[in-house]
Short mmCIF file of C-alpha atoms and ligand atoms in Angstrom, two decimals:
data_model
loop_
_atom_site.label_atom_id
_atom_site.label_comp_id
_atom_site.label_asym_id
_atom_site.label_seq_id
_atom_site.Cartn_x
_atom_site.Cartn_y
_atom_site.Cartn_z
CA MET A 1 86.68 141.21 136.34
CA SER A 2 86.99 138.72 138.99
CA LEU A 3 85.23 136.98 141.90
CA LYS A 4 84.39 138.81 144.46
CA LEU A 5 82.88 137.20 148.00
CA PHE A 6 81.99 138.33 151.10
CA ASN A 7 84.51 137.13 153.32
CA THR A 8 83.15 136.38 157.34
CA LEU A 9 86.59 137.06 158.85
CA SER A 10 87.30 140.08 156.84
CA ARG A 11 83.17 141.21 157.51
CA GLN A 12 84.27 142.98 153.77
CA VAL A 13 83.66 141.66 149.71
CA GLU A 14 86.94 141.06 148.63
CA THR A 15 88.87 139.71 145.67
CA PHE A 16 88.71 135.79 145.89
CA ALA A 17 91.94 134.52 145.80
CA PRO A 18 94.05 131.96 146.62
CA LEU A 19 96.38 131.67 149.85
CA ASP A 20 98.55 131.36 146.60
CA PRO A 21 97.52 133.96 144.55
CA ALA A 22 99.24 132.70 141.56
CA SER A 23 98.06 129.08 141.85
CA ARG A 24 94.51 128.37 140.16
CA SER A 25 93.75 125.85 142.62
CA VAL A 26 91.60 125.59 145.45
CA ARG A 27 91.08 123.40 148.87
CA MET A 28 87.42 124.74 149.65
CA TYR A 29 85.76 122.63 153.00
CA CYS A 30 81.85 122.60 153.17
CA CYS A 31 80.43 121.73 156.67
CA GLY A 32 79.10 118.75 155.44
CA PRO A 33 75.12 116.59 157.49
CA THR A 34 74.99 115.38 160.87
CA VAL A 35 73.25 112.37 159.83
CA HIS A 36 71.13 112.13 162.15
CA ASP A 37 68.09 112.16 160.36
CA PHE A 38 67.44 112.77 156.80
CA ALA A 39 68.25 116.71 155.97
CA HIS A 40 65.72 119.10 154.98
CA ILE A 41 65.31 121.83 152.63
CA GLY A 42 66.81 124.24 154.48
CA ASN A 43 70.26 122.59 154.96
CA PHE A 44 70.29 122.39 151.53
CA ARG A 45 70.04 125.32 150.28
CA THR A 46 74.32 125.31 152.20
CA PHE A 47 74.58 122.12 150.06
CA VAL A 48 73.41 123.84 147.31
CA LEU A 49 76.01 126.80 148.18
CA ALA A 50 78.77 124.85 148.47
CA ASP A 51 78.00 123.55 144.58
CA LEU A 52 77.22 126.50 143.62
CA VAL A 53 80.47 128.45 144.65
CA ARG A 54 81.97 124.93 143.14
CA ARG A 55 80.59 124.91 139.75
CA TYR A 56 81.23 129.23 139.38
CA LEU A 57 85.37 128.41 140.82
CA GLU A 58 85.16 125.54 137.92
CA PHE A 59 83.92 127.60 135.64
CA ARG A 60 86.81 130.68 136.08
CA GLY A 61 88.97 128.64 135.70
CA PHE A 62 90.22 127.28 138.89
CA THR A 63 90.64 123.63 139.66
CA THR A 64 88.46 122.13 142.98
CA THR A 65 89.29 120.26 145.44
CA HIS A 66 85.80 120.11 147.45
CA VAL A 67 85.56 118.23 150.56
CA MET A 68 82.34 118.09 152.56
CA ASN A 69 82.13 116.13 155.62
CA ILE A 70 79.61 113.19 157.05
CA THR A 71 79.01 114.37 160.56
CA ASP A 72 79.07 110.41 162.06
CA VAL A 73 79.27 111.28 165.72
CA GLU A 74 77.83 113.98 168.19
CA ASP A 75 75.08 114.42 170.84
CA LYS A 76 71.98 114.40 168.71
CA ILE A 77 72.68 110.84 166.87
CA ILE A 78 74.24 109.56 170.07
CA ARG A 79 70.08 110.63 171.78
CA ARG A 80 69.05 109.26 168.89
CA VAL A 81 70.63 105.66 168.75
CA ARG A 82 69.57 105.97 172.35
CA GLU A 83 66.25 106.13 171.79
CA THR A 84 66.59 103.61 168.75
CA GLY A 85 68.73 101.03 170.07
CA VAL A 86 70.72 100.25 166.87
CA ARG A 87 74.03 100.76 166.47
CA LEU A 88 75.79 103.48 166.10
CA GLN A 89 77.12 102.67 162.27
CA GLU A 90 73.86 100.66 161.46
CA TYR A 91 71.73 104.08 162.40
CA THR A 92 74.25 106.38 160.05
CA SER A 93 74.87 104.63 157.66
CA GLY A 94 71.03 104.92 156.34
CA TYR A 95 71.24 108.56 156.51
CA THR A 96 74.15 109.16 155.07
CA GLN A 97 73.17 107.43 151.78
CA ALA A 98 69.69 108.48 151.92
CA PHE A 99 71.18 112.00 152.39
CA PHE A 100 73.49 111.37 148.78
CA GLU A 101 70.47 110.58 147.16
CA ASP A 102 69.13 113.96 148.03
CA HIS A 103 72.04 115.63 146.99
CA ARG A 104 71.93 114.30 143.59
CA THR A 105 68.90 114.48 142.80
CA LEU A 106 69.59 118.01 144.02
CA ASN A 107 71.74 117.82 140.74
CA CYS A 108 75.50 118.64 143.66
CA LEU A 109 78.31 117.35 142.29
CA MET A 110 79.46 114.59 144.42
CA PRO A 111 82.59 116.78 146.56
CA HIS A 112 86.33 114.79 146.09
CA HIS A 113 86.09 113.93 149.18
CA VAL A 114 83.50 112.70 152.17
CA PRO A 115 85.44 111.83 155.84
CA ARG A 116 83.07 110.61 158.43
CA ALA A 117 84.66 111.62 162.10
CA THR A 118 84.29 108.17 162.79
CA ASP A 119 87.25 107.17 160.29
CA TYR A 120 89.19 109.82 162.11
CA ILE A 121 88.91 108.94 164.87
CA ALA A 122 92.82 108.87 164.82
CA PRO A 123 93.85 112.15 163.91
CA ILE A 124 91.84 114.20 165.82
CA ILE A 125 92.92 111.89 169.18
CA GLU A 126 96.48 113.29 167.28
CA LEU A 127 95.35 116.66 167.22
CA ILE A 128 94.07 116.64 170.55
CA GLY A 129 96.85 115.43 172.04
CA ARG A 130 98.85 118.50 170.42
CA LEU A 131 97.30 120.73 171.12
CA GLN A 132 97.47 119.46 174.89
CA GLU A 133 101.17 119.43 174.66
CA ARG A 134 101.15 122.56 173.54
CA GLY A 135 99.36 123.92 176.47
CA LEU A 136 96.20 124.30 175.26
CA ALA A 137 93.66 121.89 175.79
CA TYR A 138 93.76 119.95 179.56
CA GLN A 139 92.10 116.88 181.23
CA ALA A 140 88.88 117.98 183.77
CA ALA A 141 87.65 116.06 187.06
CA ASP A 142 84.90 115.17 184.73
CA ARG A 143 87.78 113.18 182.17
CA SER A 144 86.96 115.15 179.23
CA VAL A 145 90.12 117.12 177.44
CA TYR A 146 88.66 121.02 176.95
CA PHE A 147 90.37 123.83 174.87
CA SER A 148 91.53 126.45 177.41
CA ILE A 149 90.62 129.17 175.43
CA THR A 150 92.69 131.63 177.83
CA LYS A 151 95.85 129.83 177.18
CA TYR A 152 95.35 130.42 174.02
CA CYS A 153 94.85 133.65 174.07
CA GLY A 154 98.23 134.18 176.51
CA CYS A 155 100.16 132.81 173.26
CA GLY A 156 98.75 135.63 171.45
CA HIS A 157 95.91 133.69 169.44
CA ARG A 158 92.83 135.72 168.64
CA TYR A 159 88.98 134.30 170.26
CA GLY A 160 86.54 136.05 168.12
CA GLN A 161 87.79 136.19 164.50
CA LEU A 162 84.45 135.73 163.51
CA VAL A 163 82.19 137.35 165.77
CA ALA A 164 83.04 140.36 168.01
CA ILE A 165 83.84 138.39 171.83
CA GLN A 166 84.70 141.14 174.33
CA ALA A 167 86.40 140.99 177.43
CA ASP A 168 83.82 140.18 180.33
CA GLN A 169 82.77 137.33 178.16
CA LEU A 170 85.46 135.46 179.11
CA ARG A 171 85.27 133.35 181.90
CA PRO A 172 88.22 131.33 183.13
CA GLY A 173 88.35 128.04 183.69
CA GLU A 174 84.22 127.32 182.96
CA ARG A 175 83.58 124.51 180.49
CA VAL A 176 80.45 123.57 178.13
CA GLN A 177 80.51 120.06 177.35
CA ASN A 178 77.60 120.59 174.49
CA ASP A 179 78.62 120.70 171.11
CA GLU A 180 76.09 123.74 170.49
CA TYR A 181 76.07 126.63 172.69
CA ALA A 182 74.79 130.45 172.64
CA LYS A 183 77.93 133.15 172.91
CA GLU A 184 76.45 134.20 176.50
CA SER A 185 77.15 131.03 178.01
CA LEU A 186 80.99 130.79 176.14
CA ALA A 187 83.34 128.71 178.39
CA ASP A 188 86.17 126.42 177.34
CA PHE A 189 84.59 123.67 174.98
CA ALA A 190 85.41 120.20 175.08
CA LEU A 191 87.16 118.40 172.54
CA TRP A 192 87.08 114.99 174.20
CA LYS A 193 84.67 113.70 175.75
CA ALA A 194 84.64 111.24 178.65
CA ARG A 195 82.05 108.27 177.97
CA VAL A 196 79.34 108.33 180.20
CA PRO A 197 76.47 105.61 180.63
CA GLU A 198 74.19 107.06 177.93
CA ASP A 199 76.23 107.71 175.55
CA GLY A 200 75.89 103.04 174.89
CA ASP A 201 78.92 100.89 173.27
CA VAL A 202 79.62 105.43 171.49
CA TYR A 203 83.17 105.19 172.65
CA TRP A 204 86.96 104.93 171.36
CA PRO A 205 90.01 104.28 173.07
CA SER A 206 92.08 107.24 173.83
CA PRO A 207 95.68 108.39 175.57
CA TRP A 208 92.05 110.50 178.34
CA GLY A 209 90.22 107.04 178.90
CA GLU A 210 87.09 106.01 176.85
CA GLY A 211 84.92 108.67 174.90
CA ARG A 212 84.17 110.38 171.64
CA PRO A 213 85.27 112.91 170.39
CA GLY A 214 83.51 117.06 170.44
CA TRP A 215 81.95 118.35 167.14
CA HIS A 216 84.15 121.47 166.59
CA ILE A 217 88.00 119.27 166.88
CA GLU A 218 86.07 116.71 164.20
CA CYS A 219 86.12 119.15 161.84
CA SER A 220 89.61 120.72 162.23
CA ALA A 221 91.25 117.11 162.30
CA MET A 222 89.10 116.44 158.48
CA GLY A 223 89.77 119.89 156.90
CA MET A 224 93.44 119.92 157.88
CA ALA A 225 93.90 116.37 157.01
CA LEU A 226 92.97 116.15 153.33
CA LEU A 227 92.98 119.63 152.59
CA GLY A 228 96.58 120.65 154.89
CA PRO A 229 96.44 123.18 157.51
CA SER A 230 95.84 126.26 155.87
CA PHE A 231 93.57 126.01 153.30
CA ASP A 232 91.78 128.61 150.69
CA LEU A 233 87.61 128.64 151.70
CA HIS A 234 85.66 127.54 154.00
CA LEU A 235 81.80 127.28 153.64
CA GLY A 236 79.08 126.28 156.19
CA GLY A 237 75.55 128.31 157.21
CA GLU A 238 75.18 131.13 158.67
CA ASP A 239 74.72 129.57 162.52
CA LEU A 240 77.79 127.57 162.34
CA VAL A 241 79.35 131.05 162.07
CA PHE A 242 79.55 131.21 166.41
CA PRO A 243 80.72 128.15 168.10
CA HIS A 244 81.41 125.91 165.10
CA HIS A 245 83.57 128.02 162.97
CA GLU A 246 85.78 129.89 165.85
CA ASP A 247 86.22 126.81 168.59
CA GLU A 248 87.16 125.37 164.27
CA ILE A 249 89.75 128.29 163.82
CA ALA A 250 91.21 128.41 167.60
CA GLN A 251 91.92 123.88 167.61
CA SER A 252 93.65 124.68 164.28
CA GLU A 253 96.10 127.62 164.38
CA GLY A 254 96.53 126.66 168.74
CA ALA A 255 98.08 123.71 167.28
CA GLY A 256 99.99 125.47 165.14
CA LEU A 257 101.10 123.99 162.20
CA GLN A 258 100.16 126.56 159.53
CA ALA A 259 103.21 127.84 157.91
CA HIS A 260 104.47 131.73 160.09
CA GLY A 261 101.63 134.07 159.76
CA ALA A 262 99.30 131.76 157.65
CA PRO A 263 96.18 130.94 158.82
CA PHE A 264 93.79 128.08 158.88
CA VAL A 265 91.68 129.01 155.78
CA LYS A 266 92.45 132.49 153.70
CA HIS A 267 88.20 133.44 153.65
CA TRP A 268 84.80 132.10 154.74
CA VAL A 269 82.23 131.74 153.29
CA HIS A 270 78.42 131.35 154.83
CA GLY A 271 75.10 130.87 153.76
CA ALA A 272 72.09 132.76 155.75
CA PHE A 273 68.49 130.46 156.87
CA LEU A 274 65.83 129.43 154.45
CA LEU A 275 63.07 130.55 156.10
CA VAL A 276 60.19 129.23 156.64
CA GLU A 277 57.21 132.10 157.85
CA GLY A 278 60.10 134.30 158.93
CA LYS A 279 61.31 131.33 161.37
CA LYS A 280 64.61 129.89 160.70
CA MET A 281 63.57 126.09 158.70
CA SER A 282 65.02 123.17 161.35
CA LYS A 283 63.83 120.29 162.85
CA SER A 284 63.29 121.59 166.50
CA LEU A 285 61.03 124.00 165.11
CA GLY A 286 58.98 121.28 163.41
CA ASN A 287 58.63 123.39 160.41
CA TYR A 288 60.31 121.70 157.17
CA HIS A 289 60.54 119.87 154.38
CA THR A 290 62.73 117.24 153.36
CA LEU A 291 62.95 116.95 149.55
CA ARG A 292 60.74 113.50 149.28
CA ASP A 293 58.17 115.72 150.81
CA LEU A 294 58.36 117.70 147.67
CA LEU A 295 59.02 114.66 145.68
CA GLN A 296 55.50 113.17 146.73
CA LYS A 297 54.23 116.04 145.92
CA GLY A 298 55.39 116.57 143.17
CA TYR A 299 58.55 118.91 142.71
CA SER A 300 61.69 118.12 141.25
CA GLY A 301 64.78 118.64 141.87
CA ARG A 302 65.84 120.51 140.10
CA GLU A 303 62.84 122.64 140.69
CA VAL A 304 63.90 123.15 144.59
CA ARG A 305 68.01 123.85 143.58
CA TYR A 306 66.32 126.28 141.31
CA LEU A 307 64.30 127.88 144.16
CA LEU A 308 67.14 127.83 146.55
CA MET A 309 69.14 129.70 144.05
CA THR A 310 66.97 132.53 143.79
CA ALA A 311 67.19 134.24 146.96
CA HIS A 312 71.40 135.63 147.64
CA TYR A 313 73.49 133.70 149.71
CA ARG A 314 73.93 135.80 152.06
CA GLU A 315 70.30 136.60 152.41
CA SER A 316 67.28 134.73 153.61
CA PHE A 317 64.79 134.14 152.78
CA ASN A 318 60.68 132.20 153.27
CA PHE A 319 59.98 128.98 151.27
CA THR A 320 56.79 128.20 149.81
CA LEU A 321 54.38 126.30 147.88
CA ASP A 322 53.97 128.92 145.51
CA GLY A 323 57.52 129.71 145.26
CA LEU A 324 58.24 126.48 143.62
CA ALA A 325 55.78 126.61 141.77
CA GLY A 326 57.42 129.94 140.01
CA ALA A 327 60.61 128.21 139.20
CA ARG A 328 58.51 125.33 137.35
CA THR A 329 57.39 128.35 135.18
CA ALA A 330 60.69 129.63 134.72
CA LEU A 331 62.03 126.88 134.44
CA ALA A 332 59.49 125.65 131.33
CA ARG A 333 59.74 129.34 129.90
CA LEU A 334 64.16 128.96 130.27
CA ASP A 335 63.90 124.81 129.04
CA GLU A 336 61.22 125.89 125.40
CA CYS A 337 63.46 128.98 124.75
CA ALA A 338 66.48 126.17 125.08
CA ALA A 339 64.66 123.66 122.37
CA LYS A 340 63.51 125.63 119.78
CA LEU A 341 67.48 126.86 119.92
CA GLU A 342 68.25 123.38 119.51
CA GLU A 343 65.90 123.37 116.99
CA ARG A 344 66.70 125.79 115.26
CA ALA A 345 70.71 125.04 115.69
CA ALA A 346 70.03 121.70 114.07
CA GLY A 347 73.48 120.08 115.30
CA ALA A 348 75.56 123.08 115.11
CA THR A 349 78.63 123.88 117.04
CA ALA A 350 79.37 127.70 117.39
CA ALA A 351 81.46 129.55 119.98
CA ALA A 352 79.48 130.30 122.88
CA ASP A 353 77.51 134.21 122.33
CA PRO A 354 79.71 136.23 124.26
CA VAL A 355 76.04 138.84 125.73
CA LEU A 356 74.81 136.04 127.76
CA ILE A 357 78.29 134.70 129.03
CA GLU A 358 79.27 137.80 129.63
CA ALA A 359 76.57 139.19 131.57
CA PHE A 360 76.44 136.07 133.32
CA SER A 361 80.35 136.69 135.18
CA ARG A 362 79.27 140.08 135.77
CA ALA A 363 76.36 139.52 138.56
CA MET A 364 77.54 136.46 139.05
CA ASP A 365 81.33 138.20 139.72
CA ASP A 366 79.81 139.57 141.75
CA ASP A 367 79.89 138.02 144.82
CA LEU A 368 77.36 135.89 143.59
CA ASN A 369 74.77 138.26 143.15
CA VAL A 370 72.31 135.27 141.44
CA ALA A 371 68.90 138.06 141.29
CA ALA A 372 71.07 140.24 138.39
CA ALA A 373 72.72 136.93 136.92
CA TRP A 374 68.32 135.95 136.74
CA GLY A 375 67.20 138.96 135.08
CA GLY A 376 70.37 139.25 132.66
CA ILE A 377 69.17 135.78 131.74
CA PHE A 378 65.76 136.01 131.15
CA ASP A 379 66.81 139.76 129.05
CA TRP A 380 68.45 136.96 126.95
CA VAL A 381 65.89 134.67 126.54
CA ARG A 382 63.47 136.93 125.53
CA GLU A 383 65.78 138.87 122.68
CA GLN A 384 66.18 135.03 121.12
CA ASN A 385 62.49 134.38 121.73
CA ARG A 386 62.47 138.28 119.70
CA LEU A 387 65.13 136.71 117.35
CA LEU A 388 63.36 133.33 117.27
CA ALA A 389 59.68 134.55 116.42
CA ASP A 390 61.22 137.44 114.03
CA ASN A 391 62.65 134.42 112.57
CA ARG A 392 65.86 136.42 112.30
CA MET A 393 68.05 133.72 114.17
CA SER A 394 69.83 131.94 111.62
CA GLN A 395 71.42 128.79 112.52
CA ASP A 396 74.44 129.72 113.50
CA LEU A 397 73.71 132.69 116.27
CA ALA A 398 71.11 129.65 117.12
CA ALA A 399 74.19 127.66 118.24
CA ALA A 400 75.72 130.25 119.51
CA ALA A 401 73.40 131.01 121.69
CA LEU A 402 72.70 127.49 122.74
CA ALA A 403 76.14 127.30 123.55
CA ALA A 404 76.42 129.90 125.75
CA TRP A 405 72.74 128.35 127.74
CA ARG A 406 74.82 125.18 128.31
CA GLN A 407 77.86 126.86 129.81
CA VAL A 408 75.67 129.04 132.24
CA SER A 409 73.33 126.07 133.14
CA GLY A 410 75.52 123.54 133.69
CA THR A 411 77.20 126.40 135.92
CA LEU A 412 73.59 126.23 137.83
CA GLY A 413 73.90 122.81 137.33
CA LEU A 414 70.22 123.03 135.33
CA VAL A 415 71.41 120.29 133.27
CA PRO A 416 69.99 117.16 134.25
CA PRO A 417 73.19 114.53 134.25
CA SER A 418 72.93 112.37 131.49
CA GLY A 419 73.40 108.94 130.16
CA VAL A 420 73.50 106.23 132.25
CA GLU A 421 70.14 104.99 133.81
CA ALA A 422 71.16 103.41 137.32
CA PRO A 423 68.87 104.66 140.54
CA ALA A 424 69.95 108.23 141.42
CA GLU A 425 71.59 105.99 144.60
CA VAL A 426 73.73 104.00 142.93
CA VAL A 427 75.13 106.25 140.96
CA ALA A 428 75.66 108.64 144.35
CA LEU A 429 77.76 105.32 145.88
CA ALA A 430 79.52 105.14 142.02
CA GLN A 431 80.29 109.47 142.27
CA GLU A 432 81.23 108.86 145.42
CA ARG A 433 83.88 105.73 144.93
CA GLN A 434 85.30 107.65 142.23
CA ALA A 435 86.43 110.56 144.50
CA ALA A 436 87.52 108.20 146.68
CA ARG A 437 90.51 106.70 143.71
CA LYS A 438 90.72 110.49 142.89
CA ALA A 439 92.27 110.24 146.70
CA LYS A 440 94.16 107.09 146.88
CA ASP A 441 91.91 105.96 148.79
CA PHE A 442 91.69 102.68 148.02
CA ARG A 443 90.03 101.52 150.86
CA ARG A 444 87.18 102.89 150.54
CA SER A 445 87.01 102.77 146.37
CA ASP A 446 86.85 98.98 146.92
CA GLU A 447 84.14 99.01 149.64
CA LEU A 448 82.01 101.24 148.06
CA ARG A 449 82.31 99.12 144.45
CA ASP A 450 81.39 95.61 147.44
CA GLU A 451 78.49 97.87 148.23
CA LEU A 452 77.37 98.63 144.22
CA LYS A 453 77.89 94.98 144.00
CA ARG A 454 75.63 93.87 146.55
CA LEU A 455 72.32 96.15 145.08
CA GLY A 456 73.29 94.38 141.46
CA TRP A 457 75.51 97.10 139.44
CA LEU A 458 79.46 96.41 137.87
CA VAL A 459 81.21 99.65 137.84
CA GLU A 460 83.73 99.77 134.55
CA ASP A 461 86.22 102.06 134.75
CA THR A 462 87.05 103.30 130.86
CA PRO A 463 89.21 106.60 129.48
CA LYS A 464 86.18 108.33 130.03
CA GLY A 465 85.45 107.53 132.85
CA PRO A 466 83.32 104.89 135.22
CA LYS A 467 80.48 103.25 133.54
CA LEU A 468 77.76 101.25 135.36
CA LYS A 469 76.37 97.55 134.13
CA ARG A 470 73.99 95.83 135.34
CA ALA A 471 75.48 92.69 136.87
P1 AMP B 1 73.30 119.77 160.21
O1 AMP B 1 72.60 118.67 159.80
O2 AMP B 1 72.64 120.18 160.94
O3 AMP B 1 74.51 119.65 160.85
O4 AMP B 1 72.72 121.14 159.29
C1 AMP B 1 73.94 121.11 158.19
C2 AMP B 1 74.41 122.31 157.65
O5 AMP B 1 72.66 122.85 156.90
C3 AMP B 1 75.02 123.57 158.00
O6 AMP B 1 75.98 124.36 157.19
C4 AMP B 1 74.14 124.38 158.24
O7 AMP B 1 74.56 125.37 158.67
C5 AMP B 1 73.51 124.51 157.36
N1 AMP B 1 71.10 124.61 157.54
C6 AMP B 1 70.77 124.17 158.99
N2 AMP B 1 69.86 125.16 158.69
C7 AMP B 1 69.47 125.87 157.67
C8 AMP B 1 68.77 126.60 157.04
N3 AMP B 1 66.88 126.38 157.52
N4 AMP B 1 68.46 127.63 156.55
C9 AMP B 1 69.56 127.14 155.45
N5 AMP B 1 70.90 126.22 155.65
C10 AMP B 1 70.72 125.93 157.78
ZN1 ZN B 2 82.26 121.18 161.29
#
């Protein structure tokens, strides 16, 4: 069997294959956090989903190139910079750092690239320039540059690939400045926002005058710069379908850099919301928990991660502290069984027990059916416990069971990373540096080495990978 995933573009569950069907490598992009505050665990439901998809693709034998951007300039951030009187970079760097710490506490793998929008102003300007050359972008009287939906549709493109849009919803000449808008206020959207006094010193020069990019163009530019004009998989939370992702498609396909007939992205995956008492967990409703709050209450990142992986990614579910207590009990059962197997295996090795691997892959291949996967895992645990209790578990059987459990729990990201005793923040920086090196971004990797040094850590590159040492 092969992996099937729901594709928002076709509104169907499809067999997942990269754009080049012969390739076993997947280029994936997940919209990252807007670093205006600490991320809440609703945000992390989406990032844990991206991490799970990546880990599962790797389990299925694909290699991945995973990009997650950091939105470090947009409307909300500018408002906060204005309110606090702190400089943009200073304001966002603390929350970016905190985000990576939480990301790691949830045992999410560091994406291979974590571009910050403010480091991509030049490619963003270039992309807007290209849209203008092609007649799809225009500067309005307010000096901002907008994307013309009418012109885009006039060139044979379809606006409304991810959501249904009726012809009478297109109102030529109307414009929207806000990064976030509802379908009812659909209009030409801002690519470059002309500087206004409220922006303070957050602005860059451009061919259209001083200003800053709109949120949507940031992701088109970063995605295409790092993964090419066409890539395999794009993820995000369900609120990003419209307008953010619809606009990403319009800008990227409007620039026409793809090979003839190729889409900007082949497969779109959207995760449903984490709810609190039936409502979306969000900053604006004030009904949110940060990971930090939960750690303070005595829960672990592993327990939160487990809970976030119990519901199907296309179903919203309610977060409760009872749910977290249930995660603790479930993990204790799994850990207890693994510990008994470890004792029985006494260091022996064996090929992984195919029963568990097959049950797990069958469930996960079916559009990441985690409910069935957990069902299979707990049936298997019951069986292992029975064999252990009846004294029918040989050393070889235990070793095979353990090998299978290691693969499965590794794919679910439930094995705590081992080795280094450095604080999470330091390990996150070291991982980011490794990702930068892999991407040959040596300027960034040197910056990160210096940052680590300031925190009192040296990073040594060994054949087995980077090692952290006290400076
Ligand atoms: P933001 O930092 O607001 O740009 O959001 C980062 C990611 O979190 C986006 O992919 C959002 O779609 C996602 N997100 C926001 N709220 C929730 C929620 N309650 N449940 C799941 N994902 C969410
Ligand atoms: Zn995005």
